[in-house]
């Protein structure tokens, strides 16, 4: 149980285009999901908190107009990288909270590799 | 958010027990301690989670002293496939926002 999937697993796009990444909780419902990015040889950096039915909360320094997050259902959150540029090339990982109100655990997706040419 | 401190790297040999200690001096009352394993180009994989004392599952044990200011992940009889980065995080307790802030993690290298 507690499986999180991401689609696509990798994507290559031209500079200036927009890319959508999906994050799904396959066997549980998640009111809260998170988006991270990870550069080579570095740790995960939290980008934003995705809340079902409400606006996402972005971490300081993350442009909300560039990284659009939509959490339209209890099992799906999407991250859209708008007008992507080469510096947006990175490994994007989502996670979903699972558990009771007293104790929750985050389960992570397999990640999406984005390469912007 | 509580910050965690771990050794940057550790080396071990196949068959040995590996203990990775994490310091979290500012852990909140409601925070749980969770350890993840990450292989290159993959998302972090949940290993174990605990609140206090000792927790054991099929892959690892987690030791948490009474003051909860540190924790130790114990991996019994490691193999080459355990070579990975291990992250210690605190959070996810009742009323918690759920935000997890990743530190640098511990890169474990298992040698034959």
Coordinates of N, CA and C in Angstrom, one line a residue:
Chain A
X1 N 0.8 -1.2 0.0 CA 0.0 0.0 0.0 C 0.8 1.3 0.0
X2 N 0.2 2.5 0.0 CA 0.8 3.7 0.0 C 1.8 3.9 -1.2
X3 N 1.2 3.8 -2.4 CA 2.0 3.9 -3.6 C 1.7 5.3 -4.3
X4 N 2.8 5.9 -4.7 CA 2.6 7.2 -5.4 C 3.3 7.1 -6.7
X5 N 2.6 7.5 -7.7 CA 3.2 7.4 -9.1 C 3.3 8.8 -9.7
X6 N 4.2 8.9 -10.7 CA 4.4 10.2 -11.4 C 4.4 9.9 -12.9
X7 N 3.9 10.9 -13.6 CA 3.9 10.7 -15.1 C 4.1 12.1 -15.7
X8 N 5.1 12.2 -16.7 CA 5.9 11.1 -17.2 C 7.1 10.9 -16.3
X9 N 7.9 9.9 -16.6 CA 9.1 9.6 -15.8 C 10.2 10.5 -16.3
X10 N 10.1 10.8 -17.6 CA 11.1 11.8 -18.1 C 10.5 12.5 -19.3
X11 N 11.0 13.7 -19.5 CA 10.5 14.5 -20.6 C 11.6 15.5 -21.0
X12 N 11.7 15.6 -22.3 CA 12.6 16.6 -23.0 C 11.7 17.6 -23.8
X13 N 12.0 18.8 -23.6 CA 11.2 19.8 -24.3 C 12.1 21.0 -24.7
X14 N 11.5 21.8 -25.6 CA 12.3 22.9 -26.1 C 12.0 24.1 -25.2
X15 N 13.0 25.0 -25.1 CA 12.9 26.2 -24.3 C 11.7 27.0 -24.7
X16 N 10.9 27.5 -23.7 CA 9.7 28.3 -24.0 C 8.4 27.5 -23.9
X17 N 8.5 26.2 -23.9 CA 7.3 25.4 -23.9 C 6.9 25.1 -22.4
X18 N 5.7 24.6 -22.2 CA 5.2 24.3 -20.9 C 5.1 22.8 -20.7
X19 N 5.4 22.3 -19.5 CA 5.4 20.9 -19.3 C 4.6 20.6 -18.0
X20 N 3.7 19.6 -18.1 CA 2.9 19.2 -17.0 C 3.3 17.9 -16.5
X21 N 3.5 17.8 -15.1 CA 3.9 16.6 -14.5 C 2.7 16.2 -13.5
X22 N 2.3 14.9 -13.6 CA 1.2 14.4 -12.7 C 1.8 13.6 -11.6
X23 N 1.1 13.8 -10.4 CA 1.5 13.0 -9.2 C 0.2 12.3 -8.7
X24 N 0.2 11.0 -8.6 CA -1.1 10.3 -8.2 C -0.8 9.4 -7.0
X25 N -1.7 9.5 -6.0 CA -1.7 8.5 -4.9 C -2.6 7.4 -5.4
X26 N -2.0 6.2 -5.6 CA -2.7 5.1 -6.2 C -3.7 4.3 -5.3
X27 N -3.4 4.2 -4.1 CA -4.2 3.4 -3.2 C -4.6 4.1 -1.9
X28 N -4.5 5.4 -1.9 CA -5.0 6.2 -0.8 C -5.3 7.6 -1.2
X29 N -6.1 8.3 -0.4 CA -6.4 9.7 -0.7 C -5.5 10.6 0.1
X30 N -5.1 11.6 -0.6 CA -4.2 12.6 0.0 C -4.7 14.0 -0.1
X31 N -5.0 14.6 1.0 CA -5.4 16.0 0.9 C -4.2 16.9 0.7
X32 N -3.1 16.4 1.1 CA -1.8 17.2 1.0 C -0.8 16.5 0.2
X33 N -0.2 17.1 -0.8 CA 0.9 16.6 -1.5 C 2.0 17.7 -1.6
X34 N 3.2 17.2 -1.8 CA 4.3 18.2 -1.9 C 5.1 18.0 -3.2
X35 N 5.7 19.1 -3.6 CA 6.6 19.0 -4.8 C 8.0 19.4 -4.4
X36 N 8.9 18.6 -4.8 CA 10.4 18.9 -4.6 C 11.1 18.9 -5.9
X37 N 12.3 19.5 -5.9 CA 13.2 19.4 -7.0 C 14.5 19.1 -6.5
X38 N 15.3 18.4 -7.3 CA 16.6 17.9 -6.9 C 17.6 18.0 -8.0
X39 N 18.6 18.8 -7.8 CA 19.7 18.9 -8.8 C 20.8 17.8 -8.5
X40 N 21.6 17.5 -9.5 CA 22.6 16.4 -9.3 C 23.5 16.6 -8.1
X41 N 23.7 15.6 -7.4 CA 24.5 15.5 -6.2 C 24.0 16.4 -5.0
X42 N 22.8 16.9 -5.1 CA 22.2 17.7 -4.1 C 21.0 17.0 -3.4
X43 N 20.6 17.6 -2.3 CA 19.4 17.0 -1.6 C 18.1 17.5 -2.2
X44 N 17.0 17.0 -1.7 CA 15.7 17.5 -2.2 C 15.4 18.9 -1.6
X45 N 14.8 19.7 -2.5 CA 14.4 21.0 -2.1 C 12.9 21.2 -2.2
X46 N 12.3 21.5 -1.1 CA 10.8 21.6 -1.1 C 10.4 22.9 -1.9
X47 N 9.5 22.7 -2.9 CA 9.1 23.8 -3.7 C 7.7 24.3 -3.2
X48 N 6.8 23.4 -3.0 CA 5.5 23.9 -2.6 C 4.7 22.8 -2.0
X49 N 3.6 23.2 -1.2 CA 2.7 22.3 -0.6 C 1.4 22.4 -1.4
X50 N 0.9 21.3 -1.9 CA -0.3 21.2 -2.7 C -1.5 20.8 -1.9
X51 N -2.5 21.6 -1.7 CA -3.7 21.3 -0.9 C -4.9 21.1 -1.8
X52 N -5.6 20.0 -1.6 CA -6.7 19.6 -2.4 C -7.8 20.7 -2.2
X53 N -8.3 21.2 -3.3 CA -9.4 22.2 -3.2 C -9.0 23.6 -2.8
X54 N -7.7 23.9 -2.7 CA -7.3 25.2 -2.3 C -6.0 25.6 -3.0
X55 N -5.5 26.8 -2.9 CA -4.3 27.2 -3.5 C -3.1 26.5 -2.9
X56 N -2.1 26.4 -3.7 CA -0.8 25.8 -3.2 C -0.1 26.8 -2.4
X57 N 0.8 26.4 -1.5 CA 1.6 27.2 -0.7 C 3.0 27.1 -1.2
X58 N 3.7 28.1 -1.6 CA 5.0 28.0 -2.2 C 6.1 28.4 -1.2
X59 N 7.2 27.8 -1.3 CA 8.4 28.1 -0.5 C 9.0 29.4 -1.0
X60 N 9.7 30.0 -0.1 CA 10.3 31.3 -0.5 C 11.3 31.1 -1.6
X61 N 11.2 32.0 -2.6 CA 12.1 31.9 -3.8 C 11.6 31.1 -4.9
X62 N 10.4 30.4 -4.7 CA 9.8 29.6 -5.8 C 8.7 30.5 -6.5
X63 N 8.9 30.7 -7.8 CA 7.9 31.5 -8.5 C 6.6 30.8 -8.7
X64 N 5.5 31.3 -8.1 CA 4.3 30.6 -8.3 C 3.7 30.7 -9.7
X65 N 4.0 31.7 -10.4 CA 3.5 31.9 -11.8 C 4.3 31.0 -12.8
X66 N 5.4 30.6 -12.4 CA 6.2 29.7 -13.2 C 5.9 28.2 -13.0
X67 N 5.7 27.9 -11.7 CA 5.4 26.5 -11.3 C 4.0 26.5 -10.8
X68 N 3.1 26.2 -11.8 CA 1.6 26.1 -11.4 C 1.3 24.8 -10.9
X69 N 0.6 24.8 -9.7 CA 0.2 23.6 -9.1 C -1.3 23.5 -8.9
X70 N -1.9 22.4 -9.3 CA -3.3 22.2 -9.2 C -3.6 20.8 -8.5
X71 N -4.4 20.9 -7.5 CA -4.7 19.7 -6.7 C -6.2 19.5 -6.8
X72 N -6.7 19.0 -7.9 CA -8.1 19.0 -8.2 C -8.9 17.9 -7.5
X73 N -8.2 16.8 -7.2 CA -8.8 15.7 -6.5 C -8.0 15.1 -5.4
X74 N -8.5 14.2 -4.7 CA -7.8 13.7 -3.5 C -6.7 12.7 -3.9
X75 N -6.6 12.4 -5.2 CA -5.5 11.5 -5.6 C -4.6 12.0 -6.7
X76 N -4.8 13.3 -7.1 CA -4.0 13.9 -8.2 C -3.6 15.3 -7.9
X77 N -2.3 15.5 -8.1 CA -1.8 16.9 -8.1 C -0.9 17.0 -9.3
X78 N -1.0 18.2 -9.9 CA -0.2 18.4 -11.1 C 0.7 19.6 -10.9
X79 N 1.9 19.5 -11.5 CA 2.9 20.6 -11.5 C 3.1 21.0 -13.0
X80 N 2.9 22.2 -13.3 CA 3.1 22.7 -14.7 C 4.3 23.7 -14.7
X81 N 5.3 23.4 -15.4 CA 6.5 24.3 -15.5 C 6.2 25.1 -16.8
X82 N 5.9 26.4 -16.6 CA 5.5 27.2 -17.7 C 6.7 27.9 -18.3
X83 N 6.7 28.0 -19.6 CA 7.8 28.7 -20.3 C 9.2 28.2 -19.8
X84 N 9.3 26.9 -19.9 CA 10.5 26.2 -19.4 C 11.8 26.7 -20.0
X85 N 12.8 26.8 -19.2 CA 14.2 27.2 -19.7 C 15.2 26.2 -19.3
X86 N 16.4 26.2 -19.9 CA 17.4 25.2 -19.5 C 17.7 25.1 -18.0
X87 N 17.6 26.2 -17.3 CA 17.9 26.2 -15.9 C 16.8 25.5 -15.1
X88 N 15.6 25.2 -15.7 CA 14.6 24.5 -15.0 C 14.8 23.0 -15.1
X89 N 15.8 22.6 -15.9 CA 16.1 21.2 -16.0 C 16.5 20.6 -14.6
X90 N 15.8 19.6 -14.2 CA 16.0 19.1 -12.9 C 15.2 17.8 -12.7
X91 N 15.3 17.2 -11.5 CA 14.6 16.0 -11.2 C 13.5 16.5 -10.2
X92 N 12.2 16.3 -10.6 CA 11.1 16.7 -9.9 C 10.4 15.5 -9.2
X93 N 10.2 15.7 -7.9 CA 9.7 14.6 -7.1 C 8.5 15.1 -6.3
X94 N 7.4 14.3 -6.3 CA 6.3 14.6 -5.5 C 6.1 13.6 -4.3
X95 N 5.4 14.0 -3.3 CA 5.1 13.1 -2.2 C 3.7 13.4 -1.7
X96 N 3.1 12.4 -1.1 CA 1.7 12.5 -0.6 C 1.7 12.0 0.9
X97 N 0.9 12.7 1.7 CA 0.8 12.3 3.1 C -0.3 11.2 3.2
X98 N 0.1 10.3 4.1 CA -0.8 9.1 4.3 C -0.8 8.8 5.8
X99 N -2.0 8.5 6.3 CA -2.1 8.1 7.7 C -3.3 8.7 8.4
X100 N -3.2 8.7 9.7 CA -4.3 9.2 10.6 C -4.0 10.6 10.9
X101 N -4.8 11.2 11.7 CA -4.6 12.6 12.1 C -3.5 12.8 13.1
X102 N -3.2 11.7 13.8 CA -2.1 11.7 14.8 C -0.7 11.5 14.2
X103 N -0.7 10.6 13.2 CA 0.6 10.2 12.6 C 0.4 10.0 11.2
X104 N 1.2 10.8 10.4 CA 1.2 10.7 9.0 C 2.6 10.4 8.5
X105 N 2.6 9.8 7.3 CA 3.9 9.4 6.7 C 3.8 9.9 5.3
X106 N 4.9 10.5 4.8 CA 5.0 10.9 3.4 C 5.6 9.8 2.5
X107 N 4.9 9.5 1.4 CA 5.4 8.6 0.5 C 5.7 9.3 -0.8
X108 N 6.8 9.0 -1.4 CA 7.3 9.7 -2.5 C 7.1 9.0 -3.9
X109 N 6.9 9.8 -4.9 CA 6.8 9.2 -6.2 C 8.2 8.9 -6.8
X110 N 8.3 8.3 -7.9 CA 9.6 7.9 -8.5 C 10.4 9.0 -9.1
X111 N 9.7 10.2 -9.3 CA 10.4 11.3 -9.8 C 10.2 11.4 -11.3
X112 N 10.4 12.7 -11.8 CA 10.3 13.0 -13.2 C 11.5 13.8 -13.6
X113 N 12.2 13.3 -14.6 CA 13.5 14.0 -15.1 C 13.1 14.9 -16.2
X114 N 13.3 16.2 -16.0 CA 13.0 17.2 -17.0 C 14.3 17.8 -17.6
X115 N 14.4 17.7 -18.9 CA 15.5 18.3 -19.7 C 14.9 19.3 -20.6
X116 N 15.4 20.6 -20.5 CA 14.9 21.6 -21.3 C 16.1 22.0 -22.3
X117 N 15.8 21.9 -23.5 CA 16.9 22.2 -24.5 C 16.9 23.7 -25.0
Chain B
X1 N 10.8 24.6 11.8 CA 10.9 23.2 11.4 C 12.2 22.7 12.0
X2 N 12.2 21.5 12.6 CA 13.3 21.0 13.2 C 14.4 20.6 12.2
X3 N 15.6 21.0 12.5 CA 16.7 20.7 11.6 C 17.4 19.4 12.0
X4 N 17.9 18.7 11.0 CA 18.6 17.4 11.4 C 20.0 17.5 10.9
X5 N 20.9 16.8 11.6 CA 22.3 16.7 11.3 C 22.7 15.3 11.2
X6 N 23.4 14.9 10.1 CA 23.9 13.5 9.9 C 25.3 13.6 9.4
X7 N 26.0 12.5 9.5 CA 27.3 12.4 8.9 C 27.1 12.4 7.4
X8 N 28.0 13.1 6.7 CA 27.9 13.2 5.2 C 28.1 11.9 4.6
X9 N 29.0 11.1 5.0 CA 29.2 9.8 4.4 C 29.7 8.7 5.4
X10 N 29.5 7.5 5.0 CA 29.9 6.3 5.8 C 30.3 5.2 4.8
X11 N 31.3 4.4 5.2 CA 31.7 3.3 4.5 C 31.5 2.0 5.3
X12 N 31.1 0.9 4.7 CA 30.9 -0.3 5.4 C 31.3 -1.5 4.4
X13 N 31.3 -2.7 5.0 CA 31.5 -3.9 4.1 C 30.3 -4.8 4.2
X14 N 30.1 -5.5 3.2 CA 29.0 -6.5 3.1 C 28.9 -7.3 4.4
X15 N 27.7 -7.5 4.9 CA 27.6 -8.4 6.0 C 27.7 -7.7 7.3
X16 N 28.2 -6.5 7.4 CA 28.3 -5.7 8.6 C 27.0 -5.0 9.0
X17 N 26.9 -4.7 10.2 CA 25.8 -3.9 10.7 C 26.2 -2.4 10.6
X18 N 25.3 -1.6 10.1 CA 25.6 -0.2 9.9 C 24.6 0.6 10.8
X19 N 25.2 1.6 11.6 CA 24.4 2.5 12.4 C 24.6 3.9 12.0
X20 N 23.6 4.6 11.6 CA 23.7 6.0 11.2 C 22.9 6.8 12.2
X21 N 23.6 7.7 12.8 CA 23.0 8.6 13.9 C 22.6 9.9 13.3
X22 N 21.5 10.4 13.8 CA 21.0 11.7 13.3 C 20.7 12.6 14.5
X23 N 21.1 13.8 14.5 CA 20.8 14.7 15.6 C 19.7 15.7 15.2
X24 N 18.7 15.8 16.2 CA 17.6 16.7 15.9 C 17.2 17.4 17.3
X25 N 18.1 18.3 17.7 CA 18.0 18.9 19.0 C 16.7 19.7 19.2
X26 N 16.1 20.2 18.1 CA 14.9 21.1 18.3 C 13.6 20.3 17.9
X27 N 13.6 19.0 18.0 CA 12.4 18.3 17.6 C 11.2 18.7 18.5
X28 N 10.0 18.8 17.9 CA 8.8 19.3 18.6 C 8.2 18.1 19.2
X29 N 7.3 18.3 20.2 CA 6.6 17.3 20.9 C 5.9 16.3 20.0
X30 N 5.2 16.9 19.0 CA 4.4 16.1 18.1 C 5.1 15.5 16.9
X31 N 6.4 15.8 16.8 CA 7.1 15.3 15.6 C 7.5 13.8 15.7
X32 N 7.4 13.2 14.6 CA 7.8 11.8 14.4 C 9.2 11.9 13.7
X33 N 9.9 10.8 13.8 CA 11.2 10.7 13.1 C 11.1 9.7 12.0
X34 N 11.5 10.1 10.8 CA 11.3 9.2 9.6 C 12.6 9.1 8.9
X35 N 13.0 7.9 8.4 CA 14.2 7.7 7.6 C 13.8 7.2 6.2
X36 N 14.5 7.8 5.3 CA 14.2 7.4 3.9 C 15.6 7.0 3.2
X37 N 15.4 6.2 2.2 CA 16.6 5.7 1.4 C 16.4 6.2 0.0
X38 N 17.4 6.7 -0.6 CA 17.3 7.2 -2.0 C 18.4 6.7 -2.9
X39 N 18.1 6.1 -4.0 CA 19.0 5.6 -5.0 C 19.1 6.7 -6.1
X40 N 20.1 6.8 -6.8 CA 20.2 7.8 -7.9 C 19.0 7.7 -8.9
X41 N 18.5 8.9 -9.2 CA 17.4 9.0 -10.2 C 16.1 8.3 -9.7
X42 N 16.0 8.2 -8.4 CA 14.7 7.6 -7.9 C 14.2 8.5 -6.8
X43 N 12.9 8.4 -6.5 CA 12.4 9.1 -5.3 C 12.8 8.4 -4.0
X44 N 12.8 9.2 -2.9 CA 13.1 8.5 -1.6 C 12.1 7.4 -1.3
X45 N 12.7 6.4 -0.7 CA 11.8 5.3 -0.3 C 11.7 5.2 1.2
X46 N 10.5 5.1 1.8 CA 10.3 5.0 3.2 C 11.0 3.8 3.8
X47 N 11.8 4.0 4.9 CA 12.4 2.9 5.6 C 11.7 2.6 6.9
X48 N 11.6 3.6 7.7 CA 11.1 3.3 9.1 C 10.7 4.7 9.7
X49 N 9.7 4.6 10.6 CA 9.3 5.8 11.3 C 9.0 5.5 12.8
X50 N 9.4 6.4 13.7 CA 9.1 6.2 15.1 C 9.0 7.5 15.9
X51 N 8.5 7.3 17.1 CA 8.3 8.5 18.0 C 9.2 8.4 19.2
X52 N 9.3 7.2 19.8 CA 10.2 7.1 20.9 C 10.6 5.6 21.1
X53 N 11.6 5.3 21.9 CA 12.2 4.0 22.2 C 12.6 3.3 20.9
X54 N 12.2 2.1 20.7 CA 12.7 1.3 19.5 C 11.6 0.9 18.6
X55 N 11.9 1.0 17.3 CA 11.0 0.5 16.3 C 11.7 -0.5 15.4
X56 N 11.2 -1.6 15.1 CA 11.8 -2.5 14.2 C 10.8 -3.0 13.1
X57 N 11.4 -3.1 11.9 CA 10.6 -3.7 10.8 C 11.5 -4.7 10.1
X58 N 11.0 -5.1 8.9 CA 11.7 -6.2 8.2 C 13.1 -5.7 7.6
X59 N 13.3 -4.4 7.6 CA 14.5 -4.0 6.9 C 15.5 -3.2 7.9
X60 N 15.0 -2.7 9.0 CA 15.8 -1.8 9.8 C 15.2 -1.7 11.2
X61 N 16.0 -1.1 12.1 CA 15.6 -0.8 13.4 C 15.9 0.7 13.6
X62 N 15.1 1.3 14.5 CA 15.2 2.7 14.8 C 15.3 2.9 16.3
X63 N 16.4 3.4 16.8 CA 16.5 3.6 18.2 C 16.4 5.1 18.5
X64 N 15.5 5.4 19.5 CA 15.3 6.8 19.9 C 15.4 6.9 21.4
X65 N 16.4 7.7 21.9 CA 16.5 7.9 23.3 C 15.4 8.7 23.9
X66 N 15.3 8.7 25.2 CA 14.2 9.3 25.9 C 14.1 10.8 25.6
X67 N 15.2 11.5 25.4 CA 15.1 12.9 25.2 C 14.7 13.2 23.7
X68 N 14.8 12.2 22.9 CA 14.4 12.3 21.4 C 15.2 13.3 20.7
X69 N 16.4 13.7 21.2 CA 17.2 14.7 20.4 C 18.1 14.1 19.4
X70 N 18.0 12.8 19.3 CA 18.8 12.1 18.3 C 18.1 10.8 18.0
X71 N 18.5 10.1 16.9 CA 18.0 8.8 16.6 C 19.0 8.1 15.8
X72 N 19.0 6.7 15.9 CA 20.0 5.9 15.2 C 19.2 4.9 14.3
X73 N 19.5 4.9 13.0 CA 19.0 3.9 12.1 C 20.0 2.8 12.1
X74 N 19.5 1.6 12.3 CA 20.4 0.4 12.2 C 20.0 -0.5 11.1
X75 N 21.0 -0.8 10.2 CA 20.8 -1.7 9.1 C 21.6 -3.0 9.3
X76 N 20.9 -4.1 9.5 CA 21.6 -5.3 9.8 C 22.2 -6.0 8.6
X77 N 23.4 -6.4 8.6 CA 24.0 -7.2 7.6 C 23.8 -6.5 6.2
X78 N 24.4 -5.4 6.0 CA 24.2 -4.7 4.7 C 24.8 -5.5 3.5
X79 N 24.2 -5.2 2.4 CA 24.7 -5.7 1.1 C 25.1 -4.6 0.2
X80 N 25.7 -4.9 -1.0 CA 26.0 -3.9 -1.9 C 24.8 -3.1 -2.4
X81 N 23.7 -3.7 -2.4 CA 22.5 -3.0 -2.8 C 22.0 -1.9 -1.8
X82 N 22.6 -1.9 -0.7 CA 22.2 -0.9 0.4 C 23.0 0.4 0.2
X83 N 23.9 0.4 -0.8 CA 24.6 1.6 -1.1 C 23.6 2.7 -1.6
X84 N 23.5 3.8 -0.9 CA 22.4 4.8 -1.2 C 22.7 6.0 -0.3
X85 N 21.8 7.0 -0.5 CA 21.8 8.1 0.5 C 20.6 7.9 1.4
X86 N 20.9 8.1 2.7 CA 19.9 7.9 3.7 C 19.6 9.3 4.4
X87 N 18.3 9.6 4.5 CA 17.9 10.9 5.0 C 17.1 10.6 6.3
X88 N 17.4 11.5 7.3 CA 16.6 11.5 8.5 C 15.8 12.8 8.5
X89 N 14.5 12.6 8.8 CA 13.6 13.8 8.8 C 12.7 13.8 10.0
X90 N 12.3 14.9 10.5 CA 11.4 15.0 11.6 C 10.2 15.8 11.2
X91 N 9.0 15.4 11.7 CA 7.7 16.1 11.3 C 6.6 15.2 11.3
X92 N 5.5 15.6 10.6 CA 4.4 14.7 10.4 C 3.6 14.3 11.6
X93 N 3.8 15.0 12.7 CA 2.9 14.7 13.8 C 1.6 15.4 13.8
X94 N 0.8 15.2 14.8 CA -0.5 15.8 14.9 C -0.5 17.3 14.8
X95 N -1.3 17.9 13.9 CA -1.3 19.3 13.8 C -0.1 19.9 13.0
X96 N 0.8 19.0 12.5 CA 1.9 19.4 11.8 C 1.5 19.7 10.3
X97 N 2.2 20.7 9.7 CA 1.9 21.0 8.3 C 2.3 19.9 7.4
X98 N 3.2 19.0 7.8 CA 3.7 18.0 7.0 C 4.9 18.3 6.2
X99 N 5.4 19.5 6.3 CA 6.5 19.9 5.5 C 7.8 19.2 6.1
X100 N 8.5 18.6 5.2 CA 9.8 18.0 5.5 C 10.9 18.7 4.8
X101 N 11.9 19.1 5.6 CA 13.0 19.8 5.1 C 14.2 18.8 5.1
X102 N 14.7 18.5 3.9 CA 15.7 17.5 3.7 C 17.1 18.2 4.0
X103 N 17.9 17.5 4.8 CA 19.3 17.9 4.9 C 20.1 17.2 3.8
X104 N 21.4 17.1 4.0 CA 22.3 16.6 3.0 C 22.2 15.0 3.0
X105 N 21.8 14.4 4.1 CA 21.7 13.0 4.1 C 23.1 12.4 4.3
X106 N 23.1 11.1 4.5 CA 24.3 10.3 4.7 C 24.5 9.3 3.5
X107 N 25.6 9.5 2.8 CA 25.9 8.6 1.7 C 26.6 7.4 2.2
X108 N 25.9 6.3 2.1 CA 26.5 5.0 2.6 C 27.1 4.2 1.4
X109 N 28.3 3.9 1.5 CA 29.0 3.1 0.5 C 29.3 1.7 1.1
X110 N 28.7 0.7 0.5 CA 29.0 -0.7 1.0 C 29.9 -1.3 0.0
X111 N 31.0 -1.8 0.6 CA 32.1 -2.4 -0.2 C 32.1 -3.9 -0.1
X112 N 32.5 -4.6 -1.2 CA 32.5 -6.1 -1.1 C 33.6 -6.6 -0.2

